Amino acid sequence: SYVLTQPPSVSVAPGQTARITCGGNNIGSKSVHWYQQKPGQAPVLVVYDDSDRPSGIPERFSGSNSGNTATLTISRVEAGDEADYYCQVWDSSSDLFYVFGTGTKVTVL
Amino acid sequence: QVQLQESGPGLVKPSQTLSLTCTVSGGSISSGGYYWSWIRQHPGKGLEWIGYIYYSGSTYYNPSLKSRVTISVDTSKNQFSLKLSSVTAADTAVYYCARVCRGSSSDDYFDYWGQGTLVTVSS
């Protein structure tokens, strides 16, 4: 089945930019969606269709997708952005339709 | 605003059947256009998709769980349910229900989630 690989952790100082990658074979041909999960809470959709934001999600969250890597970018990082982030794709070519990435813990220094 | 809420026992004995219900408010399951899904997360681990159902009753399951999973829908109560049989300690996880939304490229994502419920499998 399709595999999505994320770095286990990313550390960033407040006010700086965090970039979280999601690697997959020709992932650029798929739509990538991103979720934020804070401790003890359910995941929240922060980016869908590579780069669109649901209503209520700050413009600081943006996404891109090309080749074998998709990226979630968090600009002007705040303490409240500290969370786990997961990428997700829909893989119609396999029996497992919905594939999640391994997750990245973002730590705000 | 669509809201989902899981309910069910927090403790299940090994070999028994785990049963959870998701109640949807702020929108009707029977209006169509969306699939309704179950996802789980083992303690300290990532997300695993379990399966989904359409209001018509059409289902699709994760192949690794297919032999043990049944998802059903009750449109009169605006609920859908999960049954996972023959559970073991490996099924201990937080179980989420979520709405599946189809994106602009016909790729699906999960736009609304329940708060999740921890189910522990133990004697």
Tab-separated table of C-alpha atoms in Angstrom:
chain	number	residue	atom	x	y	z
A	1	SER	CA	0.000	0.000	0.000
A	2	TYR	CA	0.957	3.629	-0.375
A	3	VAL	CA	3.373	4.961	2.271
A	4	LEU	CA	3.632	8.527	3.544
A	5	THR	CA	6.787	9.459	5.439
A	6	GLN	CA	7.098	12.426	7.789
A	7	PRO	CA	9.972	13.540	10.016
A	8	PRO	CA	9.265	12.545	13.640
A	9	SER	CA	9.892	16.023	14.959
A	10	VAL	CA	10.415	19.631	13.988
A	11	SER	CA	11.513	22.359	16.376
A	12	VAL	CA	10.970	26.050	15.720
A	13	ALA	CA	11.303	29.296	17.644
A	14	PRO	CA	8.276	31.544	18.061
A	15	GLY	CA	7.827	33.883	15.138
A	16	GLN	CA	9.836	31.692	12.801
A	17	THR	CA	8.620	29.378	10.030
A	18	ALA	CA	8.029	25.644	10.448
A	19	ARG	CA	8.047	23.355	7.428
A	20	ILE	CA	6.711	19.832	7.757
A	21	THR	CA	7.308	17.447	4.883
A	22	CYS	CA	5.308	14.459	3.738
A	23	GLY	CA	7.051	12.141	1.326
A	24	GLY	CA	5.392	9.661	-0.991
A	25	ASN	CA	5.919	8.155	-4.414
A	26	ASN	CA	4.734	10.760	-6.943
A	27	ILE	CA	2.653	12.401	-4.217
A	28	GLY	CA	2.390	15.446	-6.459
A	29	SER	CA	-0.217	13.542	-8.469
A	30	LYS	CA	-2.467	13.263	-5.432
A	31	SER	CA	-4.281	15.762	-3.243
A	32	VAL	CA	-2.740	16.047	0.211
A	33	HIS	CA	-4.601	16.991	3.345
A	34	TRP	CA	-3.147	18.018	6.687
A	35	TYR	CA	-4.425	17.655	10.255
A	36	GLN	CA	-3.324	19.229	13.515
A	37	GLN	CA	-3.742	17.223	16.707
A	38	LYS	CA	-3.117	18.724	20.113
A	39	PRO	CA	-2.662	16.458	23.154
A	40	GLY	CA	-5.884	14.796	24.226
A	41	GLN	CA	-7.854	16.280	21.343
A	42	ALA	CA	-9.219	15.080	18.039
A	43	PRO	CA	-7.419	15.934	14.805
A	44	VAL	CA	-8.448	19.170	13.119
A	45	LEU	CA	-8.243	19.711	9.373
A	46	VAL	CA	-5.905	22.638	8.668
A	47	VAL	CA	-5.214	22.249	4.940
A	48	TYR	CA	-7.082	20.297	2.259
A	49	ASP	CA	-6.525	19.768	-1.440
A	50	ASP	CA	-2.815	20.585	-1.079
A	51	SER	CA	-3.218	24.255	-0.214
A	52	ASP	CA	-6.785	25.219	0.715
A	53	ARG	CA	-7.703	26.217	4.247
A	54	PRO	CA	-10.994	25.464	5.974
A	55	SER	CA	-12.789	28.464	7.393
A	56	GLY	CA	-11.334	29.499	10.723
A	57	ILE	CA	-7.818	28.291	9.984
A	58	PRO	CA	-5.288	31.143	10.050
A	59	GLU	CA	-3.553	32.198	6.846
A	60	ARG	CA	-0.300	31.312	8.595
A	61	PHE	CA	-1.014	27.719	7.580
A	62	SER	CA	-0.232	26.951	3.949
A	63	GLY	CA	0.533	23.918	1.862
A	64	SER	CA	2.284	22.894	-1.317
A	65	ASN	CA	2.736	19.642	-3.198
A	66	SER	CA	5.057	18.649	-6.000
A	67	GLY	CA	7.053	15.660	-7.123
A	68	ASN	CA	7.596	13.276	-4.230
A	69	THR	CA	7.089	15.773	-1.398
A	70	ALA	CA	4.201	17.734	0.064
A	71	THR	CA	4.893	20.477	2.599
A	72	LEU	CA	2.854	22.125	5.313
A	73	THR	CA	4.247	25.544	6.196
A	74	ILE	CA	3.397	27.364	9.393
A	75	SER	CA	4.477	31.003	9.290
A	76	ARG	CA	5.005	33.203	12.331
A	77	VAL	CA	4.781	30.206	14.618
A	78	GLU	CA	2.966	30.651	17.926
A	79	ALA	CA	3.100	28.596	21.101
A	80	GLY	CA	-0.405	27.361	20.334
A	81	ASP	CA	0.831	25.682	17.143
A	82	GLU	CA	2.663	23.065	19.170
A	83	ALA	CA	0.998	19.803	18.171
A	84	ASP	CA	1.272	16.662	16.088
A	85	TYR	CA	0.649	17.103	12.382
A	86	TYR	CA	-0.458	14.360	9.999
A	87	CYS	CA	-0.663	14.338	6.225
A	88	GLN	CA	-3.246	12.184	4.458
A	89	VAL	CA	-4.049	11.101	0.931
A	90	TRP	CA	-6.789	9.133	-0.731
A	91	ASP	CA	-5.248	6.244	-2.621
A	92	SER	CA	-7.751	4.755	-5.024
A	93	SER	CA	-5.170	2.359	-6.420
A	94	SER	CA	-4.939	0.271	-3.276
A	95	ASP	CA	-7.398	-1.559	-1.073
A	96	LEU	CA	-6.640	0.879	1.732
A	97	PHE	CA	-8.324	4.024	0.525
A	98	TYR	CA	-7.187	6.413	3.213
A	99	VAL	CA	-3.512	6.667	4.100
A	100	PHE	CA	-2.112	8.790	6.904
A	101	GLY	CA	1.450	9.910	7.330
A	102	THR	CA	3.530	8.847	10.290
A	103	GLY	CA	3.045	12.182	12.037
A	104	THR	CA	5.357	15.043	13.015
A	105	LYS	CA	5.628	16.563	16.465
A	106	VAL	CA	6.113	20.322	16.205
A	107	THR	CA	7.812	21.793	19.244
A	108	VAL	CA	7.847	25.537	19.783
A	109	LEU	CA	11.080	26.422	21.558
B	1	GLN	CA	-21.892	23.390	12.139
B	2	VAL	CA	-21.744	19.620	11.972
B	3	GLN	CA	-20.893	17.885	15.219
B	4	LEU	CA	-20.133	14.228	15.876
B	5	GLN	CA	-20.156	12.475	19.233
B	6	GLU	CA	-18.968	8.950	19.973
B	7	SER	CA	-20.538	6.850	22.703
B	8	GLY	CA	-20.098	3.342	24.031
B	9	PRO	CA	-18.308	1.239	26.647
B	10	GLY	CA	-14.804	2.280	27.563
B	11	LEU	CA	-13.821	-1.222	28.625
B	12	VAL	CA	-14.266	-4.416	26.629
B	13	LYS	CA	-13.110	-7.897	27.535
B	14	PRO	CA	-10.813	-9.850	25.216
B	15	SER	CA	-12.628	-11.948	22.592
B	16	GLN	CA	-15.775	-9.846	22.952
B	17	THR	CA	-17.237	-7.319	20.527
B	18	LEU	CA	-16.474	-3.620	20.725
B	19	SER	CA	-19.553	-1.506	19.946
B	20	LEU	CA	-19.569	2.252	19.448
B	21	THR	CA	-22.124	4.720	18.134
B	22	CYS	CA	-21.579	8.105	16.540
B	23	THR	CA	-24.386	10.642	16.793
B	24	VAL	CA	-24.377	13.383	14.174
B	25	SER	CA	-25.918	16.792	14.783
B	26	GLY	CA	-26.079	19.915	12.651
B	27	GLY	CA	-26.621	17.903	9.495
B	28	SER	CA	-28.514	14.887	8.264
B	29	ILE	CA	-26.733	11.663	7.343
B	30	SER	CA	-29.558	10.843	4.944
B	31	SER	CA	-29.112	14.022	2.932
B	32	GLY	CA	-26.278	12.254	1.118
B	33	GLY	CA	-23.118	13.657	-0.350
B	34	TYR	CA	-20.865	12.417	2.422
B	35	TYR	CA	-19.483	9.161	3.709
B	36	TRP	CA	-19.219	8.564	7.447
B	37	SER	CA	-16.120	6.971	8.816
B	38	TRP	CA	-14.410	5.410	11.827
B	39	ILE	CA	-10.735	6.011	12.547
B	40	ARG	CA	-8.661	4.824	15.491
B	41	GLN	CA	-5.447	5.836	17.145
B	42	HIS	CA	-3.432	3.458	19.287
B	43	PRO	CA	-1.891	5.087	22.390
B	44	GLY	CA	0.964	7.311	21.343
B	45	LYS	CA	0.666	6.218	17.710
B	46	GLY	CA	-0.666	7.453	14.398
B	47	LEU	CA	-4.079	7.339	12.774
B	48	GLU	CA	-5.606	4.221	11.243
B	49	TRP	CA	-8.691	4.292	9.050
B	50	ILE	CA	-11.205	1.549	9.910
B	51	GLY	CA	-13.999	1.959	7.394
B	52	TYR	CA	-16.868	4.052	6.127
B	53	ILE	CA	-20.575	3.921	5.374
B	54	TYR	CA	-22.938	5.857	3.133
B	55	TYR	CA	-26.489	6.654	4.182
B	56	SER	CA	-27.709	3.961	1.800
B	57	GLY	CA	-25.810	1.362	3.814
B	58	SER	CA	-22.954	0.918	1.379
B	59	THR	CA	-19.732	0.188	3.247
B	60	TYR	CA	-16.009	-0.193	2.687
B	61	TYR	CA	-13.496	-1.440	5.224
B	62	ASN	CA	-9.776	-1.406	5.840
B	63	PRO	CA	-8.632	-4.761	4.422
B	64	SER	CA	-6.575	-5.484	7.563
B	65	LEU	CA	-9.704	-5.266	9.746
B	66	LYS	CA	-12.364	-6.319	7.264
B	67	SER	CA	-12.992	-9.771	8.739
B	68	ARG	CA	-13.875	-8.295	12.142
B	69	VAL	CA	-15.561	-4.972	11.316
B	70	THR	CA	-19.175	-4.066	10.720
B	71	ILE	CA	-20.360	-0.489	10.252
B	72	SER	CA	-24.068	0.234	10.140
B	73	VAL	CA	-26.270	3.321	9.877
B	74	ASP	CA	-29.551	4.357	11.489
B	75	THR	CA	-30.804	7.366	9.550
B	76	SER	CA	-33.856	7.723	11.787
B	77	LYS	CA	-31.550	8.493	14.701
B	78	ASN	CA	-28.894	10.221	12.574
B	79	GLN	CA	-26.349	7.749	13.886
B	80	PHE	CA	-23.842	5.282	12.561
B	81	SER	CA	-22.174	2.508	14.483
B	82	LEU	CA	-19.049	0.395	14.663
B	83	LYS	CA	-18.750	-3.208	15.737
B	84	LEU	CA	-15.344	-4.846	16.029
B	85	SER	CA	-15.418	-8.504	16.963
B	86	SER	CA	-12.922	-10.785	18.686
B	87	VAL	CA	-11.001	-7.915	20.208
B	88	THR	CA	-7.576	-8.233	21.783
B	89	ALA	CA	-5.334	-5.832	23.663
B	90	ALA	CA	-4.078	-4.665	20.262
B	91	ASP	CA	-7.476	-3.062	19.684
B	92	THR	CA	-7.019	-0.720	22.642
B	93	ALA	CA	-7.180	2.732	21.090
B	94	VAL	CA	-9.003	6.014	20.881
B	95	TYR	CA	-11.805	5.611	18.359
B	96	TYR	CA	-12.956	8.600	16.325
B	97	CYS	CA	-15.904	9.042	14.034
B	98	ALA	CA	-15.513	11.516	11.195
B	99	ARG	CA	-17.253	12.868	8.112
B	100	VAL	CA	-15.643	12.165	4.759
B	101	CYS	CA	-15.629	15.068	2.328
B	102	ARG	CA	-14.783	14.787	-1.354
B	103	GLY	CA	-12.233	17.318	-2.538
B	104	SER	CA	-12.035	19.217	-5.793
B	105	SER	CA	-9.923	16.474	-7.368
B	106	SER	CA	-12.249	13.779	-6.071
B	107	ASP	CA	-9.759	12.920	-3.338
B	108	ASP	CA	-11.375	12.445	0.067
B	109	TYR	CA	-10.506	13.978	3.389
B	110	PHE	CA	-12.033	14.155	6.881
B	111	ASP	CA	-13.521	17.549	7.621
B	112	TYR	CA	-15.382	16.966	10.887
B	113	TRP	CA	-14.320	14.681	13.726
B	114	GLY	CA	-15.814	13.546	16.979
B	115	GLN	CA	-13.867	14.131	20.177
B	116	GLY	CA	-12.862	10.481	20.327
B	117	THR	CA	-13.448	7.792	22.909
B	118	LEU	CA	-10.851	5.566	24.534
B	119	VAL	CA	-11.651	1.884	24.424
B	120	THR	CA	-9.498	-0.404	26.534
B	121	VAL	CA	-9.494	-4.146	25.952
B	122	SER	CA	-8.752	-5.896	29.203
B	123	SER	CA	-10.129	-8.640	31.410
